[in-house]
Amino acid sequence: GDVAVLVPAAGAGVRLGPGGPKALRELAGEPLLVHAVRRLSVAPSVGQIVVAAPAGDVEAVCGLLAPVAGVTVVAGGSSRQASVAAALAAADPGLGIVLVHDAARALAPPELVERVAAAVRSGLPAVIPVLAVVDTIKQVDDAGRVVGTVDRAVLRAVQTPQGFRRDVLTAAHAAAVDEHTDDAGLAEKLGVPVHTVEGDEAALKITRPLDLTIAAAILRS
Ligand code: CTP
Ligand code: MG
């Protein structure tokens, strides 16, 4: 494989409620992180996986992921962006394509990984998986009053894995001055064109308790 996948997994999971770091919370008897890494590891393009774990759980995560070949574990940071930067520093410099994938998107299928990797391999500097927005989206003011309705047709919900030429992701992180919720946002700041490929509903970000119920149903189906 010519692809390194960075897996930010150091978040607290506040919105999921009490129960420890989200990446270590269980779905069908296994931590979300194990589900995520196993799917990444079977994607043929993937040569290395670098997990940014909660700082206090690095040893435990090494143990959990020991059965999966090609995994490196580092301590994450206090923001997602810092966690990605820590993982990027540990990525094999010989791998020319770098994907960033949230542990919280534990059921992203290997086919999605391959789709993103193939688009970068075809020559695109930055590639993100997206889905059409199904809800009507409105802008509101501080009082919660509607300011206007955004044209849904031009909006996309963005998932991970996001894929980059290695030099592009490195430059984007080196130039970062403020916090972004995704890595493509950093590339956009540099003026790098970001292309989209079709996302996958199974790659939902497990964020709130209902998402665990949905993920369990996806696993059963
Ligand atoms: N993440 C990380 N380091 C942080 C914060 C987040 O590696 N300091 C990771 C999370 O582990 C997750 C991904 O970034 O895989 C997306 O973040 P999110 O879904 O917001 O997860 P949490 O930050 O854990 O959740 P919450 O915001 O509800 O606390
Ligand atoms: Mg968060």
mmCIF file of C-alpha atoms and ligand atoms in Angstrom:
data_model
loop_
_atom_site.group_PDB
_atom_site.id
_atom_site.type_symbol
_atom_site.label_atom_id
_atom_site.label_comp_id
_atom_site.label_asym_id
_atom_site.label_seq_id
_atom_site.Cartn_x
_atom_site.Cartn_y
_atom_site.Cartn_z
ATOM 1 C CA GLY A 1 0.000 0.000 0.000
ATOM 2 C CA ASP A 2 1.111 3.580 -0.748
ATOM 3 C CA VAL A 3 -1.248 5.127 1.822
ATOM 4 C CA ALA A 4 -0.751 6.122 5.465
ATOM 5 C CA VAL A 5 -3.977 6.604 7.413
ATOM 6 C CA LEU A 6 -3.942 8.924 10.422
ATOM 7 C CA VAL A 7 -6.697 8.122 12.926
ATOM 8 C CA PRO A 8 -7.547 10.876 15.414
ATOM 9 C CA ALA A 9 -8.976 8.932 18.373
ATOM 10 C CA ALA A 10 -8.054 11.108 21.353
ATOM 11 C CA GLY A 11 -11.382 12.861 21.913
ATOM 12 C CA ALA A 12 -13.375 12.644 25.145
ATOM 13 C CA GLY A 13 -16.727 11.895 23.571
ATOM 14 C CA VAL A 14 -18.590 14.464 25.656
ATOM 15 C CA ARG A 15 -21.688 14.368 23.441
ATOM 16 C CA LEU A 16 -21.928 10.594 23.786
ATOM 17 C CA GLY A 17 -22.355 11.019 27.544
ATOM 18 C CA PRO A 18 -20.464 9.442 30.446
ATOM 19 C CA GLY A 19 -18.427 6.283 29.778
ATOM 20 C CA GLY A 20 -14.838 7.210 28.948
ATOM 21 C CA PRO A 21 -13.062 8.246 25.748
ATOM 22 C CA LYS A 22 -15.328 7.704 22.718
ATOM 23 C CA ALA A 23 -12.828 5.646 20.698
ATOM 24 C CA LEU A 24 -12.758 3.077 23.521
ATOM 25 C CA ARG A 25 -16.540 2.881 23.948
ATOM 26 C CA GLU A 26 -17.935 -0.423 22.793
ATOM 27 C CA LEU A 27 -20.169 -1.276 19.864
ATOM 28 C CA ALA A 28 -21.225 -4.934 19.618
ATOM 29 C CA GLY A 29 -18.614 -5.854 22.222
ATOM 30 C CA GLU A 30 -15.615 -4.109 20.663
ATOM 31 C CA PRO A 31 -14.206 -0.581 20.990
ATOM 32 C CA LEU A 32 -15.138 1.843 18.198
ATOM 33 C CA LEU A 33 -11.423 2.233 17.445
ATOM 34 C CA VAL A 34 -11.043 -1.507 16.802
ATOM 35 C CA HIS A 35 -13.976 -1.442 14.370
ATOM 36 C CA ALA A 36 -12.437 1.546 12.569
ATOM 37 C CA VAL A 37 -8.874 0.215 12.365
ATOM 38 C CA ARG A 38 -9.956 -3.244 11.239
ATOM 39 C CA ARG A 39 -11.850 -1.741 8.279
ATOM 40 C CA LEU A 40 -8.881 0.453 7.367
ATOM 41 C CA SER A 41 -6.466 -2.468 7.583
ATOM 42 C CA VAL A 42 -8.317 -4.543 4.988
ATOM 43 C CA ALA A 43 -8.252 -1.746 2.391
ATOM 44 C CA PRO A 44 -5.563 -2.835 -0.105
ATOM 45 C CA SER A 45 -4.091 0.673 -0.471
ATOM 46 C CA VAL A 46 -3.301 1.049 3.230
ATOM 47 C CA GLY A 47 0.343 0.491 4.195
ATOM 48 C CA GLN A 48 0.391 2.127 7.627
ATOM 49 C CA ILE A 49 -2.138 3.224 10.242
ATOM 50 C CA VAL A 50 -1.155 5.830 12.839
ATOM 51 C CA VAL A 51 -3.585 6.174 15.742
ATOM 52 C CA ALA A 52 -3.595 9.269 17.965
ATOM 53 C CA ALA A 53 -4.894 7.839 21.248
ATOM 54 C CA PRO A 54 -5.950 9.618 24.447
ATOM 55 C CA ALA A 55 -2.657 10.456 26.207
ATOM 56 C CA GLY A 56 -3.470 8.246 29.198
ATOM 57 C CA ASP A 57 -4.507 5.273 27.084
ATOM 58 C CA VAL A 58 -1.569 4.802 24.693
ATOM 59 C CA GLU A 59 -0.481 1.475 26.205
ATOM 60 C CA ALA A 60 -4.029 0.138 26.378
ATOM 61 C CA VAL A 61 -4.627 1.090 22.737
ATOM 62 C CA CYS A 62 -1.353 -0.577 21.677
ATOM 63 C CA GLY A 63 -2.643 -3.753 23.320
ATOM 64 C CA LEU A 64 -6.072 -3.509 21.689
ATOM 65 C CA LEU A 65 -4.577 -3.027 18.237
ATOM 66 C CA ALA A 66 -1.674 -5.492 18.575
ATOM 67 C CA PRO A 67 -3.461 -8.085 16.405
ATOM 68 C CA VAL A 68 -3.620 -5.630 13.475
ATOM 69 C CA ALA A 69 -0.396 -5.382 11.435
ATOM 70 C CA GLY A 70 1.114 -2.026 10.500
ATOM 71 C CA VAL A 71 -0.334 0.061 13.337
ATOM 72 C CA THR A 72 1.578 2.795 15.178
ATOM 73 C CA VAL A 73 0.102 4.484 18.256
ATOM 74 C CA VAL A 74 1.000 8.000 19.431
ATOM 75 C CA ALA A 75 -0.439 10.263 22.129
ATOM 76 C CA GLY A 76 -3.063 12.659 20.783
ATOM 77 C CA GLY A 77 -3.388 16.352 21.615
ATOM 78 C CA SER A 78 -5.946 18.673 23.170
ATOM 79 C CA SER A 79 -7.736 19.292 19.850
ATOM 80 C CA ARG A 80 -8.512 17.102 16.869
ATOM 81 C CA GLN A 81 -6.099 19.178 14.813
ATOM 82 C CA ALA A 82 -3.288 18.642 17.337
ATOM 83 C CA SER A 83 -4.007 14.917 17.336
ATOM 84 C CA VAL A 84 -3.776 14.768 13.533
ATOM 85 C CA ALA A 85 -0.507 16.733 13.629
ATOM 86 C CA ALA A 86 0.945 14.279 16.174
ATOM 87 C CA ALA A 87 -0.023 11.328 13.999
ATOM 88 C CA LEU A 88 1.330 12.989 10.861
ATOM 89 C CA ALA A 89 4.728 13.388 12.541
ATOM 90 C CA ALA A 90 4.829 9.604 13.043
ATOM 91 C CA ALA A 91 3.737 8.662 9.514
ATOM 92 C CA ASP A 92 6.166 6.802 7.226
ATOM 93 C CA PRO A 93 7.686 9.504 4.956
ATOM 94 C CA GLY A 94 7.881 6.974 2.131
ATOM 95 C CA LEU A 95 4.098 6.853 1.760
ATOM 96 C CA GLY A 96 3.018 9.536 -0.705
ATOM 97 C CA ILE A 97 -0.701 9.575 0.109
ATOM 98 C CA VAL A 98 -2.058 10.394 3.569
ATOM 99 C CA LEU A 99 -5.652 9.869 4.638
ATOM 100 C CA VAL A 100 -7.136 11.251 7.856
ATOM 101 C CA HIS A 101 -9.982 9.221 9.325
ATOM 102 C CA ASP A 102 -11.979 9.825 12.514
ATOM 103 C CA ALA A 103 -12.125 6.835 14.858
ATOM 104 C CA ALA A 104 -15.682 8.024 15.509
ATOM 105 C CA ARG A 105 -16.601 7.009 11.923
ATOM 106 C CA ALA A 106 -16.028 3.445 12.995
ATOM 107 C CA LEU A 107 -18.049 1.756 10.239
ATOM 108 C CA ALA A 108 -16.585 3.519 7.201
ATOM 109 C CA PRO A 109 -16.192 0.660 4.695
ATOM 110 C CA PRO A 110 -12.872 -0.248 3.009
ATOM 111 C CA GLU A 111 -14.482 0.645 -0.347
ATOM 112 C CA LEU A 112 -14.749 4.277 0.788
ATOM 113 C CA VAL A 113 -11.067 4.261 1.766
ATOM 114 C CA GLU A 114 -10.181 2.948 -1.684
ATOM 115 C CA ARG A 115 -12.381 5.532 -3.441
ATOM 116 C CA VAL A 116 -10.664 8.430 -1.670
ATOM 117 C CA ALA A 117 -7.164 6.956 -2.111
ATOM 118 C CA ALA A 118 -7.755 6.313 -5.826
ATOM 119 C CA ALA A 119 -8.857 9.913 -6.377
ATOM 120 C CA VAL A 120 -5.668 11.232 -4.754
ATOM 121 C CA ARG A 121 -3.588 8.712 -6.706
ATOM 122 C CA SER A 122 -5.165 9.994 -9.931
ATOM 123 C CA GLY A 123 -3.480 13.341 -9.261
ATOM 124 C CA LEU A 124 -5.875 15.328 -7.066
ATOM 125 C CA PRO A 125 -4.142 17.109 -4.141
ATOM 126 C CA ALA A 126 -7.056 16.882 -1.691
ATOM 127 C CA VAL A 127 -10.186 14.710 -1.746
ATOM 128 C CA ILE A 128 -13.133 14.501 0.653
ATOM 129 C CA PRO A 129 -16.145 12.162 0.757
ATOM 130 C CA VAL A 130 -19.484 13.987 0.859
ATOM 131 C CA LEU A 131 -23.205 13.337 1.024
ATOM 132 C CA ALA A 132 -26.117 15.489 -0.078
ATOM 133 C CA VAL A 133 -27.766 17.395 2.773
ATOM 134 C CA VAL A 134 -31.252 16.045 3.522
ATOM 135 C CA ASP A 135 -32.483 18.636 6.041
ATOM 136 C CA THR A 136 -33.484 22.168 5.148
ATOM 137 C CA ILE A 137 -30.734 24.381 6.608
ATOM 138 C CA LYS A 138 -31.472 27.820 8.041
ATOM 139 C CA GLN A 139 -29.197 30.536 9.344
ATOM 140 C CA VAL A 140 -30.282 32.040 12.676
ATOM 141 C CA ASP A 141 -29.252 35.038 14.780
ATOM 142 C CA ASP A 142 -28.184 35.049 18.454
ATOM 143 C CA ALA A 143 -31.826 35.059 19.530
ATOM 144 C CA GLY A 144 -32.570 31.987 17.446
ATOM 145 C CA ARG A 145 -34.607 33.943 14.887
ATOM 146 C CA VAL A 146 -34.304 32.842 11.290
ATOM 147 C CA VAL A 147 -32.107 35.064 9.142
ATOM 148 C CA GLY A 148 -32.534 33.056 5.966
ATOM 149 C CA THR A 149 -32.662 29.692 4.273
ATOM 150 C CA VAL A 150 -29.471 28.372 2.697
ATOM 151 C CA ASP A 151 -29.854 26.715 -0.721
ATOM 152 C CA ARG A 152 -29.467 23.048 0.181
ATOM 153 C CA ALA A 153 -28.560 22.049 -3.378
ATOM 154 C CA VAL A 154 -25.096 23.609 -3.064
ATOM 155 C CA LEU A 155 -24.369 22.113 0.383
ATOM 156 C CA ARG A 156 -22.676 18.818 1.231
ATOM 157 C CA ALA A 157 -22.172 17.013 4.512
ATOM 158 C CA VAL A 158 -18.505 16.073 4.801
ATOM 159 C CA GLN A 159 -17.141 12.764 6.069
ATOM 160 C CA THR A 160 -13.790 11.094 6.512
ATOM 161 C CA PRO A 161 -11.475 9.560 5.339
ATOM 162 C CA GLN A 162 -10.157 12.735 3.746
ATOM 163 C CA GLY A 163 -7.218 12.148 1.431
ATOM 164 C CA PHE A 164 -4.198 14.287 0.593
ATOM 165 C CA ARG A 165 -0.937 14.256 -1.230
ATOM 166 C CA ARG A 166 1.522 13.986 1.614
ATOM 167 C CA ASP A 167 3.230 17.342 0.863
ATOM 168 C CA VAL A 168 -0.157 19.089 0.773
ATOM 169 C CA LEU A 169 -1.255 17.829 4.208
ATOM 170 C CA THR A 170 2.163 18.609 5.683
ATOM 171 C CA ALA A 171 2.074 22.176 4.339
ATOM 172 C CA ALA A 172 -1.537 22.649 5.476
ATOM 173 C CA HIS A 173 -0.712 21.663 9.055
ATOM 174 C CA ALA A 174 2.530 23.666 9.072
ATOM 175 C CA ALA A 175 0.576 26.787 8.044
ATOM 176 C CA ALA A 176 -2.308 26.290 10.502
ATOM 177 C CA VAL A 177 -2.987 29.313 12.677
ATOM 178 C CA ASP A 178 -6.471 28.521 14.014
ATOM 179 C CA GLU A 179 -8.498 25.406 14.738
ATOM 180 C CA HIS A 180 -10.403 23.719 11.942
ATOM 181 C CA THR A 181 -12.894 20.885 12.318
ATOM 182 C CA ASP A 182 -11.427 19.037 9.349
ATOM 183 C CA ASP A 183 -8.151 18.803 7.459
ATOM 184 C CA ALA A 184 -9.586 19.910 4.126
ATOM 185 C CA GLY A 185 -10.355 23.224 5.837
ATOM 186 C CA LEU A 186 -6.627 23.703 6.417
ATOM 187 C CA ALA A 187 -5.870 22.877 2.780
ATOM 188 C CA GLU A 188 -8.562 25.348 1.631
ATOM 189 C CA LYS A 189 -6.779 28.063 3.640
ATOM 190 C CA LEU A 190 -3.684 27.435 1.490
ATOM 191 C CA GLY A 191 -5.730 27.749 -1.689
ATOM 192 C CA VAL A 192 -5.418 24.044 -2.509
ATOM 193 C CA PRO A 193 -8.328 22.808 -4.659
ATOM 194 C CA VAL A 194 -10.382 20.241 -2.727
ATOM 195 C CA HIS A 195 -12.304 17.672 -4.766
ATOM 196 C CA THR A 196 -15.244 15.574 -3.633
ATOM 197 C CA VAL A 197 -16.166 11.917 -4.074
ATOM 198 C CA GLU A 198 -19.392 10.215 -3.016
ATOM 199 C CA GLY A 199 -19.472 9.404 0.686
ATOM 200 C CA ASP A 200 -21.160 6.462 2.406
ATOM 201 C CA GLU A 201 -23.993 6.516 4.952
ATOM 202 C CA ALA A 202 -22.224 3.802 6.952
ATOM 203 C CA ALA A 203 -19.418 6.317 7.596
ATOM 204 C CA LEU A 204 -21.655 8.357 9.919
ATOM 205 C CA LYS A 205 -19.813 10.059 12.784
ATOM 206 C CA ILE A 206 -20.882 8.396 16.016
ATOM 207 C CA THR A 207 -21.484 11.513 18.073
ATOM 208 C CA ARG A 208 -24.636 11.157 20.213
ATOM 209 C CA PRO A 209 -26.180 8.099 21.918
ATOM 210 C CA LEU A 210 -28.673 7.507 19.086
ATOM 211 C CA ASP A 211 -25.744 7.129 16.684
ATOM 212 C CA LEU A 212 -24.604 4.029 18.613
ATOM 213 C CA THR A 213 -28.054 2.517 18.097
ATOM 214 C CA ILE A 214 -27.876 3.289 14.376
ATOM 215 C CA ALA A 215 -24.354 1.861 14.140
ATOM 216 C CA ALA A 216 -25.463 -1.347 15.867
ATOM 217 C CA ALA A 217 -28.287 -1.665 13.337
ATOM 218 C CA ILE A 218 -25.837 -1.139 10.452
ATOM 219 C CA LEU A 219 -23.640 -3.932 11.850
ATOM 220 C CA ARG A 220 -26.626 -6.286 12.003
ATOM 221 C CA SER A 221 -27.777 -5.541 8.459
HETATM 222 N N1 CTP B 1 -10.246 13.823 18.411
HETATM 223 C C1 CTP B 1 -8.884 13.697 18.706
HETATM 224 N N2 CTP B 1 -8.302 14.544 19.620
HETATM 225 C C2 CTP B 1 -9.034 15.495 20.227
HETATM 226 C C3 CTP B 1 -10.416 15.648 19.932
HETATM 227 C C4 CTP B 1 -10.999 14.789 18.993
HETATM 228 O O1 CTP B 1 -8.206 12.818 18.173
HETATM 229 N N3 CTP B 1 -8.434 16.281 21.140
HETATM 230 C C5 CTP B 1 -10.856 12.867 17.485
HETATM 231 C C6 CTP B 1 -11.986 12.058 18.127
HETATM 232 O O2 CTP B 1 -11.451 10.972 18.884
HETATM 233 C C7 CTP B 1 -12.809 11.629 16.932
HETATM 234 C C8 CTP B 1 -12.545 12.737 15.900
HETATM 235 O O3 CTP B 1 -11.462 13.516 16.393
HETATM 236 O O4 CTP B 1 -12.410 10.367 16.409
HETATM 237 C C9 CTP B 1 -13.784 13.589 15.661
HETATM 238 O O5 CTP B 1 -14.102 14.272 16.856
HETATM 239 P P1 CTP B 1 -15.497 14.188 17.629
HETATM 240 O O6 CTP B 1 -16.456 13.341 16.887
HETATM 241 O O7 CTP B 1 -15.856 15.565 18.033
HETATM 242 O O8 CTP B 1 -15.072 13.302 18.917
HETATM 243 P P2 CTP B 1 -14.907 13.799 20.417
HETATM 244 O O9 CTP B 1 -14.155 15.072 20.440
HETATM 245 O O10 CTP B 1 -14.364 12.637 21.171
HETATM 246 O O11 CTP B 1 -16.424 14.016 20.842
HETATM 247 P P3 CTP B 1 -17.040 15.283 21.628
HETATM 248 O O12 CTP B 1 -16.746 16.477 20.747
HETATM 249 O O13 CTP B 1 -18.495 14.962 21.756
HETATM 250 O O14 CTP B 1 -16.319 15.333 22.951
HETATM 251 MG MG MG B 2 -15.017 16.837 19.521
#
